[in-house]
Coordinates of C-alpha atoms and ligand atoms in Angstrom, one line a residue:
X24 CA -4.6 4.7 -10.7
X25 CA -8.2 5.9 -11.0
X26 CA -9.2 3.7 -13.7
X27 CA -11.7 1.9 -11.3
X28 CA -13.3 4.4 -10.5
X29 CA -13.9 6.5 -13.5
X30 CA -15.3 3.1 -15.3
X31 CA -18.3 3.8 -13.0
X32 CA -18.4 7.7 -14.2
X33 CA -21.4 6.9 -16.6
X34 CA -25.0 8.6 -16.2
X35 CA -26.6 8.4 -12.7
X36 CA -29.7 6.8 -12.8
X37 CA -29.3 4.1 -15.7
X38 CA -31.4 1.7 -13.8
X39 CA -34.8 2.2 -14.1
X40 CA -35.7 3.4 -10.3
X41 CA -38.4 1.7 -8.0
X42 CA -41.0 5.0 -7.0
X43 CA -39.9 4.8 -2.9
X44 CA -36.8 4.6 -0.8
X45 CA -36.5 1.4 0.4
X46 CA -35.7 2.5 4.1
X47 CA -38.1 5.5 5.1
X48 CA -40.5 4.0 2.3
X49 CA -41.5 8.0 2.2
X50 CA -39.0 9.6 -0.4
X51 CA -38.8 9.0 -3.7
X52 CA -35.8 6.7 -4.7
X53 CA -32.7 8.5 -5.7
X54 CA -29.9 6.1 -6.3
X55 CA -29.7 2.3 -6.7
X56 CA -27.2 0.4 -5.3
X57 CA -27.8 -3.3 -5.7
X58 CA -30.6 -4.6 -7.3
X59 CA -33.4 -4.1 -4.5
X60 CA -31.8 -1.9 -2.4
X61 CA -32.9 1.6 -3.8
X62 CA -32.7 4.6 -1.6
X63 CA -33.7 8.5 -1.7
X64 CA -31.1 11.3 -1.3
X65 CA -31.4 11.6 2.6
X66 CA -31.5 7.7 3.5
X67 CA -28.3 7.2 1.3
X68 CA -26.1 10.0 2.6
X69 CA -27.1 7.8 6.4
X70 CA -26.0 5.4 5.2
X71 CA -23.1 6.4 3.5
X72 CA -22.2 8.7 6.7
X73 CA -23.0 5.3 8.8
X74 CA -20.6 2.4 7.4
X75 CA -18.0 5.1 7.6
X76 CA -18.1 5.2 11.2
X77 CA -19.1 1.7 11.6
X78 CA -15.8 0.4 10.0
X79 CA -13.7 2.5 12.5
X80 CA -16.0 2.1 15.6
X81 CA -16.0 -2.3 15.0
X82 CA -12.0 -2.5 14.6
X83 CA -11.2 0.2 17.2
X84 CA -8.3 0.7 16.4
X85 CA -7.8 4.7 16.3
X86 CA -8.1 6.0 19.4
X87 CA -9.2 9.6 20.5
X88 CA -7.0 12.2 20.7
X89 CA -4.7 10.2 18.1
X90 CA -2.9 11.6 15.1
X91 CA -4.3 10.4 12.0
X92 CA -2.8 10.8 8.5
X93 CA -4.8 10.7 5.3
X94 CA -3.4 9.8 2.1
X95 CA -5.2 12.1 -0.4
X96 CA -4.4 11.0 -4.1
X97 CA -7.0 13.4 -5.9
X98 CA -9.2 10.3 -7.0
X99 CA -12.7 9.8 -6.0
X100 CA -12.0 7.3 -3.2
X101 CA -9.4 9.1 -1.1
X102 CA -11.4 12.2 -1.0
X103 CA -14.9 10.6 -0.3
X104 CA -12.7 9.4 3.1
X105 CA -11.5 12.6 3.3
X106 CA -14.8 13.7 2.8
X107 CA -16.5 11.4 5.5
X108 CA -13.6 12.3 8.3
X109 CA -14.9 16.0 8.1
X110 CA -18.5 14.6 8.5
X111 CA -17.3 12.6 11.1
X112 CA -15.4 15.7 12.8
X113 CA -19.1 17.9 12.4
X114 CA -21.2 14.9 13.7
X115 CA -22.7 15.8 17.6
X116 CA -20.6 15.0 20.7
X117 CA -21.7 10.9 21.4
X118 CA -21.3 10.4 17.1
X119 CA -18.0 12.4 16.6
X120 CA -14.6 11.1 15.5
X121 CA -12.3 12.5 18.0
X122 CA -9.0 11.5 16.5
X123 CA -7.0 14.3 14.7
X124 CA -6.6 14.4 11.1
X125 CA -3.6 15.5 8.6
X126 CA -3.7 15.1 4.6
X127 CA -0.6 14.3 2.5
X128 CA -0.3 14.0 -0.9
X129 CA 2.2 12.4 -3.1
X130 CA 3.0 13.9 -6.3
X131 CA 3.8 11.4 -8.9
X132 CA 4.0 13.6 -12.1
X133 CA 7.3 13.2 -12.2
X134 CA 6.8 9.3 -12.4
X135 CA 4.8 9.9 -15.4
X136 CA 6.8 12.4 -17.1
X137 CA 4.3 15.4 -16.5
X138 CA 5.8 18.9 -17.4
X139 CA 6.2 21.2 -14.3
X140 CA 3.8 23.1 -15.7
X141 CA 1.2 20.8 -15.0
X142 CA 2.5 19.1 -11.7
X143 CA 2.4 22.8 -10.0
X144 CA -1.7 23.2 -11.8
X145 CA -2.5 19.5 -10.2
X146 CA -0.8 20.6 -6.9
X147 CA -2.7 24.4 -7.0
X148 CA -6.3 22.6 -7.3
X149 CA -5.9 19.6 -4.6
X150 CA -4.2 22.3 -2.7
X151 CA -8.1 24.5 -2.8
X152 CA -9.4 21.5 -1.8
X153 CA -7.3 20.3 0.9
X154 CA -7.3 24.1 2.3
X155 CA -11.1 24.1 2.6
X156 CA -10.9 21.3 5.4
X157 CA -9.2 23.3 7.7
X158 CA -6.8 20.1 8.4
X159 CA -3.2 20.4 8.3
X160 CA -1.5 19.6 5.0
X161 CA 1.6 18.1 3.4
X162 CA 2.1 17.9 -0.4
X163 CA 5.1 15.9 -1.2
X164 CA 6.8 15.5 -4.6
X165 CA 7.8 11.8 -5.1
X166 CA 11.5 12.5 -6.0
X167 CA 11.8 12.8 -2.1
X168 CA 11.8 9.1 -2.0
X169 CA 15.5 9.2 -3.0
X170 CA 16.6 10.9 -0.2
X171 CA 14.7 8.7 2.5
X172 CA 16.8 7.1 5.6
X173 CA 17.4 3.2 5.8
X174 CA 14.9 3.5 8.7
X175 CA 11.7 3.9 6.6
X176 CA 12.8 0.1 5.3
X177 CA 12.7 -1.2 9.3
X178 CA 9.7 -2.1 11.0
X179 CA 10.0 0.0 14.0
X180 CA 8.3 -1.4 17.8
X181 CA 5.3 -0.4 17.8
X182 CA 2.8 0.3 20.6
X183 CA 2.7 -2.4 23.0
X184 CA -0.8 -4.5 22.3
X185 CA -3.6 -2.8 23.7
X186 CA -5.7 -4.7 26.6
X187 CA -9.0 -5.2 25.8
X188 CA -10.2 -2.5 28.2
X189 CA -8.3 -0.2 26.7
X190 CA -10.3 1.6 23.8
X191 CA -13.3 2.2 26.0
X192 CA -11.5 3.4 29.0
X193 CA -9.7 5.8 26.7
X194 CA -12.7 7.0 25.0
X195 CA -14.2 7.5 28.7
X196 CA -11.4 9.3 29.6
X197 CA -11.3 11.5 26.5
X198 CA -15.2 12.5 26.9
X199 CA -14.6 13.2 30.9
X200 CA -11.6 15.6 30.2
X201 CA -12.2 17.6 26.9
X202 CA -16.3 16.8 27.0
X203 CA -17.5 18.0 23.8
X204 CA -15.3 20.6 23.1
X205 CA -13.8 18.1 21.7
X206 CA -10.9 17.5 19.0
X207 CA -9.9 20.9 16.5
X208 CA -8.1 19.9 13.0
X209 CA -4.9 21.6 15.2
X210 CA -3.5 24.4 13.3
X211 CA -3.8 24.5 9.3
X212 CA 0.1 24.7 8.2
X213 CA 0.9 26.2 4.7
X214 CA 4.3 24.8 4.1
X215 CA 5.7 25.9 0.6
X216 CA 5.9 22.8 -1.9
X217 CA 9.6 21.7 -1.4
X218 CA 11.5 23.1 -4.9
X219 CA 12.3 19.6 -7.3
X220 CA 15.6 19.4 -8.5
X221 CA 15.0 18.1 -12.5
X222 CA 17.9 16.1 -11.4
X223 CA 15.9 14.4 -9.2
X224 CA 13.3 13.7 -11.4
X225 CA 15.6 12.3 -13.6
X226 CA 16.9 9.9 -11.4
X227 CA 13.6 9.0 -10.6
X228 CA 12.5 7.9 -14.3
X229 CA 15.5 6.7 -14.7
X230 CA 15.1 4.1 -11.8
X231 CA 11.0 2.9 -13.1
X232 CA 12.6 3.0 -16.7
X233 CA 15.1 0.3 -15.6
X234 CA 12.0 -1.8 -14.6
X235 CA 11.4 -3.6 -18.1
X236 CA 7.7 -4.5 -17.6
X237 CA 5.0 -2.4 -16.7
X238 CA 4.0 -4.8 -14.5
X239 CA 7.6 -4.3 -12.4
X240 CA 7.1 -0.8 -12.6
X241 CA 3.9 -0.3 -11.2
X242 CA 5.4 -2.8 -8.1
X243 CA 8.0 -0.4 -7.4
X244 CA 6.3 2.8 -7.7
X245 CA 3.6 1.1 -4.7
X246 CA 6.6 0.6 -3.1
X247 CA 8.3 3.4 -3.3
X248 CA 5.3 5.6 -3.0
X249 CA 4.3 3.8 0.7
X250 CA 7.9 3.9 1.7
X251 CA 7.4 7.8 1.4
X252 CA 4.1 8.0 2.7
X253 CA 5.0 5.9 6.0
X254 CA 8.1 7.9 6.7
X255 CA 6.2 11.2 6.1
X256 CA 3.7 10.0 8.8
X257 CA 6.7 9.0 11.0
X258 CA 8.2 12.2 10.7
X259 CA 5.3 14.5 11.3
X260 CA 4.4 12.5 14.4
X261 CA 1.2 10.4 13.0
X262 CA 0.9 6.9 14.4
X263 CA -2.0 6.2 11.4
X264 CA -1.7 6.6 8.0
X265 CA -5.5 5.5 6.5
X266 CA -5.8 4.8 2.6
X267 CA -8.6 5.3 0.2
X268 CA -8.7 1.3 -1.0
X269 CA -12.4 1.2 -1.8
X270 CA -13.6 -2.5 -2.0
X271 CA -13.7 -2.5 -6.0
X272 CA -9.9 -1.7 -5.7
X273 CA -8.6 -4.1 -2.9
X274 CA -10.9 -6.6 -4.7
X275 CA -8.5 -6.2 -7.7
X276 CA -5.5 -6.1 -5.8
X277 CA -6.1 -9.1 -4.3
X278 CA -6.4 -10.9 -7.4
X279 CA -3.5 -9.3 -9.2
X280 CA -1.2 -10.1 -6.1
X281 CA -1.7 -13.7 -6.2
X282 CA -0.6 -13.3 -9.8
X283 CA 2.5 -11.1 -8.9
X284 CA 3.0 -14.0 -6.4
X285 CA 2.2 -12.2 -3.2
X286 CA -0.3 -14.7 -2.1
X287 CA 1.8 -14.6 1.7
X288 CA 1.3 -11.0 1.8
X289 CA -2.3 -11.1 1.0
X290 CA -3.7 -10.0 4.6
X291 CA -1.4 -7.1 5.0
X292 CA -2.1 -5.8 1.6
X293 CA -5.9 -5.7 1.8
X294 CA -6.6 -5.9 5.5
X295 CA -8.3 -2.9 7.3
X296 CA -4.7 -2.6 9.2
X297 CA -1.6 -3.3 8.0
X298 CA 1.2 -3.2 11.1
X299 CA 4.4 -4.6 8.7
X300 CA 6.2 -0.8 9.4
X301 CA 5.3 -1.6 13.3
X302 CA 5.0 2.1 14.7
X303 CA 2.9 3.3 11.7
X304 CA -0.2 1.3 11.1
X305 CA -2.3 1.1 7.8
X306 CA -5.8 1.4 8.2
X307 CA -8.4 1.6 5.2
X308 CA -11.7 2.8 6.2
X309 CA -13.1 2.5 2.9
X310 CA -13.1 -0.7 2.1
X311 CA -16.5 -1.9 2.5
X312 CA -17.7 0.9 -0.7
X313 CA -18.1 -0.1 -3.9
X314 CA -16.3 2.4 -6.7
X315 CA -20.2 3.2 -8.2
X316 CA -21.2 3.6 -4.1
X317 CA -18.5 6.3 -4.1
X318 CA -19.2 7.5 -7.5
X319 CA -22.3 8.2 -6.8
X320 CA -22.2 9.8 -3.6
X321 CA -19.5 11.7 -4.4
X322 CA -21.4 13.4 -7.5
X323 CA -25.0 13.9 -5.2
X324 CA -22.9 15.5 -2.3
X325 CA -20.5 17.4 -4.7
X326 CA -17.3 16.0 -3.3
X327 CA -14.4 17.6 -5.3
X328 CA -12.1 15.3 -6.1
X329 CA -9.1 15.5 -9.2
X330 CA -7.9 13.7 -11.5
X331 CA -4.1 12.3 -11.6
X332 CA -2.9 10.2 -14.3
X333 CA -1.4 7.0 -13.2
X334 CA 1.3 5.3 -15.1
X335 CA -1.3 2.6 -16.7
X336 CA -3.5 5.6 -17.7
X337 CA -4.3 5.1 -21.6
X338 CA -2.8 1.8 -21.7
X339 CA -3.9 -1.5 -23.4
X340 CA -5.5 -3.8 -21.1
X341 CA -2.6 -6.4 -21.4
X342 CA 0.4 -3.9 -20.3
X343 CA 0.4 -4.9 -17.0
X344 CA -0.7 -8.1 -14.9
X345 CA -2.3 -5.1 -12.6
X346 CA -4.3 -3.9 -15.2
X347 CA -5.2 -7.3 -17.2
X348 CA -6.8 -8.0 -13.4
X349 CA -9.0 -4.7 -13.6
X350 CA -10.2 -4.7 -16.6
X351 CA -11.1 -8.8 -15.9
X352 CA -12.6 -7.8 -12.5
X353 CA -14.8 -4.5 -14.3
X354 CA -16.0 -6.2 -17.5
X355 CA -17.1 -9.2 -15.0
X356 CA -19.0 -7.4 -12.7
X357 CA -20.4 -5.8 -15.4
X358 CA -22.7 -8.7 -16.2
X359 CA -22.3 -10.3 -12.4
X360 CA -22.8 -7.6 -9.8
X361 CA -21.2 -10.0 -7.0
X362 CA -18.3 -10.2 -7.7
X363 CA -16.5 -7.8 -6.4
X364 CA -18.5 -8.6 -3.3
X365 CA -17.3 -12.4 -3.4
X366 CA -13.7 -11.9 -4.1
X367 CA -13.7 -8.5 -1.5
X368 CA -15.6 -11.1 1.4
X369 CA -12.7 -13.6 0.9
X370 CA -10.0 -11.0 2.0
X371 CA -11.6 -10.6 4.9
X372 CA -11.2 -14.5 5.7
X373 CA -7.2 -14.0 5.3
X374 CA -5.1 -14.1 8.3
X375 CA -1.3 -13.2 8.1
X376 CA 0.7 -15.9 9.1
X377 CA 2.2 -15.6 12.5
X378 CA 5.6 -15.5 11.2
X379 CA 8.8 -15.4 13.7
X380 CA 9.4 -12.0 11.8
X381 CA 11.1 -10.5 14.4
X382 CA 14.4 -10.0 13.1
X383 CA 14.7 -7.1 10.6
X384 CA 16.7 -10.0 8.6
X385 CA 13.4 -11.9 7.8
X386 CA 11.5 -9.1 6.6
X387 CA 11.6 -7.9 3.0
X388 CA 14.0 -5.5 2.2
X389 CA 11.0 -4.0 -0.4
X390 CA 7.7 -4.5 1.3
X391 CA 8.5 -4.9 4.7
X392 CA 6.4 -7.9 5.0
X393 CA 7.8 -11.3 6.5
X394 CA 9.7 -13.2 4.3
X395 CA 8.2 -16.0 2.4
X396 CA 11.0 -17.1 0.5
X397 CA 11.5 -20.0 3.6
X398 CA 8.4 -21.8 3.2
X399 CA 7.1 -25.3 2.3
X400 CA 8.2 -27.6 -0.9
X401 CA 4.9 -26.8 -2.5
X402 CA 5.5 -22.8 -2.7
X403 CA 5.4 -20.9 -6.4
X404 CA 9.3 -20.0 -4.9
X405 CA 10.5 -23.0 -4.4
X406 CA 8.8 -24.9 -7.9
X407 CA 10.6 -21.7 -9.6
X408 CA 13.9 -22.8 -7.6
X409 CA 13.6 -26.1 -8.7
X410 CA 12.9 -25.2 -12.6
X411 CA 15.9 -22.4 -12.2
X412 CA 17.6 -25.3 -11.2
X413 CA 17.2 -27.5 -13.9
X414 CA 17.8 -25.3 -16.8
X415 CA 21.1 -24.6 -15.1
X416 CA 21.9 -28.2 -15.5
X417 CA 24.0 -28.3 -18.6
X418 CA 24.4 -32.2 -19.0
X419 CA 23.7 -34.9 -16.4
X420 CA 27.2 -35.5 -15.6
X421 CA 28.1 -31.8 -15.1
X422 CA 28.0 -30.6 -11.2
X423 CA 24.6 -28.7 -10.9
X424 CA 25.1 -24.7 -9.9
X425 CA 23.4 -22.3 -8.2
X426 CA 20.6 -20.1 -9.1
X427 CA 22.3 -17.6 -10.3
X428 CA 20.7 -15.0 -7.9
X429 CA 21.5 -17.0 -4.8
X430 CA 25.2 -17.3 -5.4
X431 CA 27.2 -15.3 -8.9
X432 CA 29.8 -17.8 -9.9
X433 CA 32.6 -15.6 -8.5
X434 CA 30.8 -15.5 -4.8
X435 CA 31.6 -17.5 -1.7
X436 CA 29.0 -20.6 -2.0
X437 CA 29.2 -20.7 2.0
X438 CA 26.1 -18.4 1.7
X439 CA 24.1 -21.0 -0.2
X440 CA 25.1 -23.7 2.4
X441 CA 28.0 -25.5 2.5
X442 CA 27.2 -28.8 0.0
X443 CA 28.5 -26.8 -3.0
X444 CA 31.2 -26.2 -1.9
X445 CA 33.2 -28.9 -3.4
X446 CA 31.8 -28.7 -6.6
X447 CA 33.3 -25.2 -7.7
X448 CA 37.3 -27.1 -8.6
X449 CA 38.4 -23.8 -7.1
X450 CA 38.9 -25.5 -3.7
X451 CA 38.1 -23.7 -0.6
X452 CA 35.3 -21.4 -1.0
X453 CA 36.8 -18.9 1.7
X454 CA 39.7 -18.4 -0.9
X455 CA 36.9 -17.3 -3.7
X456 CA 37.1 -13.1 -4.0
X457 CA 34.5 -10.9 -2.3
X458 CA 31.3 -10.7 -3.8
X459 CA 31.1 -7.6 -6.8
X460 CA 27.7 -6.9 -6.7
X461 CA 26.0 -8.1 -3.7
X462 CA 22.4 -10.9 -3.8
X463 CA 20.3 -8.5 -2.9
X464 CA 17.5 -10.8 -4.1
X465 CA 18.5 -12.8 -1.2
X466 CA 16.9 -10.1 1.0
X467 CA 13.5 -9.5 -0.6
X468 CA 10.5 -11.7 -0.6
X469 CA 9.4 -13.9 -3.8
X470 CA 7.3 -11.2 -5.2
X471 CA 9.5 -8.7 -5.4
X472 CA 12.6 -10.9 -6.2
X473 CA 10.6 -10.9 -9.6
X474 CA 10.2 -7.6 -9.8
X475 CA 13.6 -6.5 -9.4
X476 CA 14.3 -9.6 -11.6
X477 CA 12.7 -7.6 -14.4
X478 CA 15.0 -4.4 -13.8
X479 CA 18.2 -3.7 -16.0
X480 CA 20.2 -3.2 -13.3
X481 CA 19.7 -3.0 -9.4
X482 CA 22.1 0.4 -8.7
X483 CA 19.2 2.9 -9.7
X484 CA 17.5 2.1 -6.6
X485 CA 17.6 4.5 -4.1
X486 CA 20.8 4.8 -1.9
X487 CA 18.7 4.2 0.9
X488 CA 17.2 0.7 0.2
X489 CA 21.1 0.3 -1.1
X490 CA 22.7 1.2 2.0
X491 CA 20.3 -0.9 3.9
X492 CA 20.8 -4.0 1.6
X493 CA 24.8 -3.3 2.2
X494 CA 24.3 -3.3 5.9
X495 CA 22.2 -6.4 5.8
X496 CA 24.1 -8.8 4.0
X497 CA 27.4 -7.6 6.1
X498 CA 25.5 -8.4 8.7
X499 CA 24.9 -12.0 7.5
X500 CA 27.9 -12.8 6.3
X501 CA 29.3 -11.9 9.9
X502 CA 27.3 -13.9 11.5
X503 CA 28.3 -16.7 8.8
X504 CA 31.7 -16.6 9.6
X505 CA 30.8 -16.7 13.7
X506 CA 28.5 -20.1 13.3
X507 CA 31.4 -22.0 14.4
X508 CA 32.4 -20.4 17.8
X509 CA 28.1 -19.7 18.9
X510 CA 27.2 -22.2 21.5
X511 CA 23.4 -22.6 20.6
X512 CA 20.9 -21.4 17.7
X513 CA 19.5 -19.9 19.9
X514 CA 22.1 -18.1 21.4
X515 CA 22.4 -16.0 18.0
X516 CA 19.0 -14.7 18.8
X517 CA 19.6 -12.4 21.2
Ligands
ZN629 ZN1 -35.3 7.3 2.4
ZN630 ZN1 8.7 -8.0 -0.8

């Protein structure tokens, strides 16, 4: 999952250097980041130091005194931010962060079929690093996804909506009571790594092997990993879990998800905040720096940072439709150093659609975003409908069927809508057996309908998202079998 980053690992200074710092116009130049703009050693690290706080102070969102979880993978990005909180923390009273930090980091080896061995060395040298902050720390093997509660996959109330008022009055508030003794990194807890069952690694690889495309597998080990990550935060009491998404990355993402048709999900995905889990909000402070501003930075100011192989590690650019997009997005910027400016400057034009996503029913039973499965004739979903469809249709005078993923032959067609009903010969539908294996597709959004579309069979996913998808569609089909005696739509509402 470095990849990104590492392409910009090549020799410092390959640009032939202007003599003076563009800013003091004193120092010699030390680093160039776009043509023009070339600064020495001290202007840069200001800089650097600067749009860090910049991007937290303009979308006020973290509030003093708030608990604040970082998700630390070991590559350059995440520990830069890590990097800039503990500036941020040493800065004087009026320039100090004043929201308290905790680190978490998710083990993956077993995802990639690393040998204990060399999960417990990975673990032992981010564990040096993370102990040197002083902040409290969490390292968490992935396998622990298996034994999360259905409640990870709800999107819990969150905080009622601030007022306008509000961030300044708390920050007033903050510097009248605690003054500048300000904010400590709260106790440093060294928690032994929880012990992983090899049976729980196995079930692990066992559930990305089933995904038949790289592509699918990388989908659910995102998902997967921010399930964990959002119900470790919940757990340990953080109310903000802030990701390492430099621009370079979110730039790539954003491109790759319209592919992987998540083009309704864009805005939450590579937004500053993300609020689909409600009480636990996304933020990602670094996504106005390039991967070579990080690079660079991160090798003039020694940031420590290690490297974890990803499951596209030493892959062919055409594994995955995630990786095709990086190594498109690299090679072009390459030769045209805008554009991961260009693509980055449209995600910050994205809204997320004001959605009636209330209901735990019309969110994704995956990603927790809103359902888009419901929208307009011109959606990708709805044309792949359409086309599912038509290859169905075996002659013109044949009865048309079901997608097969809305309705299995044997289930009652009451949950597709009524019209079919007629056409199964079987008469009444209510007299067709209960389902045996339940539509969960019916409860996801169109993206990952085709990723679990690419799995060999749905069982391997964790009992939790299983229990959950159980608990939903009961809860449909109850309310199916109700429509008659409810007075009003809305009455089914409340
Ligand atoms: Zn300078
Ligand atoms: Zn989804």
């Amino acid at each position: 999952m470095c990849q990104v980053e590492e392409e910009y690992h090549g020799p410092l200074l390959r640009e032939e250097l202007p003599r003076q710092c563009v800013k003091c116009k004193e120092a010699s130049a030390a680093v160039v980041i776009r043509a023009g703009d070339a600064y020495c050693r001290g202007c840069f690290k200001e800089y650097f130091i600067h749009k860090f706080r910049a991007m937290l102070g303009k979308n006020r969102l973290i509030f003093p005194g708030e608990k604040v979880l970082l998700a630390v993978s070991g590559g350059p990005s995440s520990c830069s931010m890590l990097s800039q909180v503990q500036e941020g923390l040493s800065q004087n009273a009026h320039k100090k962060l004043r929201f308290l930090p905790g680190i978490v980091y998710i083990d993956e080896g077993g995802a990639v079929g690393q040998s204990v061995e060399h999960r417990r060395r990975t673990v032992e040298e981010l564990r040096a690093v993370f102990r040197a902050t002083g902040f409290p720390f969490l390292m968490v093997p992935l396998e622990q996804v298996l034994d999360l509660p259905s409640s990870v996959v709800l999107s819990a109330p969150g905080a009622p909506e601030q007022e306008a008022g509000a961030y300044k009055a708390a920050v007033d508030h903050f510097l009248l009571s605690d003054g500048s003794s300000g904010v400590t990194a709260g106790q440093q807890q060294e928690t032994p790594p929880p012990e992983v069952q090899e049976a729980h690694t196995h079930s692990l690889q066992r559930l990305l092997g089933s995904a038949r495309t790289l592509t699918a597998r990388e989908e659910l080990l995102n998902i997967l990993r921010q399930h964990l990550l959002v119900h470790t935060a919940r757990s340990a009491g953080y109310s903000k879990l802030m990701l390492g998404d430099s621009c370079t990355r979110l730039a790539v993402k954003l491109l790759s998800s319209i592919s992987l048709g998540r083009g309704a999900q864009l805005a939450h995905d590579t937004g500053f905040s993300d609020s689909r889990y409600g009480d636990t909000i996304l933020v990602r402070p670094m996504r106005d720096y390039s991967a070579k501003e990080i690079a660079y930075y991160n090798r003039m100011f020694s940031v420590p940072s290690v490297f974890t192989a990803g499951l596209d590690t030493k892959t062919a650019d055409k594994s995955s439709i995630q990786h095709l997009t990086e190594s498109f997005v690299i090679k072009l910027q390459a030769d045209f150093p805008s554009t991961v400016s260009t693509i980055y400057r449209t995600s910050e034009k994205l809204q997320s659609c004001k959605g009636s996503a209330s209901a735990e029913g019309d969110r994704c039973l995956l990603c927790v975003c809103a359902l888009d499965t419901a929208a307009e004739n011109a959606s990708a979903f709805s044309a792949t409908l359409i086309s599912e469809q038509l290859s169905q249709t075996k002659s013109p005078g044949e009865s048309r069927q079901a997608p097969e993923w809305t309705a299995p032959a044997s289930q009652c067609c009451s949950i597709v809508g009524g019209e079919l009903c007629g056409n199964r010969g079987g008469g009444c539908c209510s007299s067709a057996k209960a389902s045996e294996s339940p539509p969960l597709r019916s409860l996801l959004c169109y993206s990952c309908q085709l990723t679990i579309k690419d799995m060999s069979s749905e069982e391997v996913l964790p009992q939790y998202i299983l229990s959950e998808a159980e608990r939903r569609l009961r809860r449909s089909q109850l309310r199916e079998e109700i429509r008659d005696f409810l007075l009003e739509d809305e009455a089914d509402e409340g």
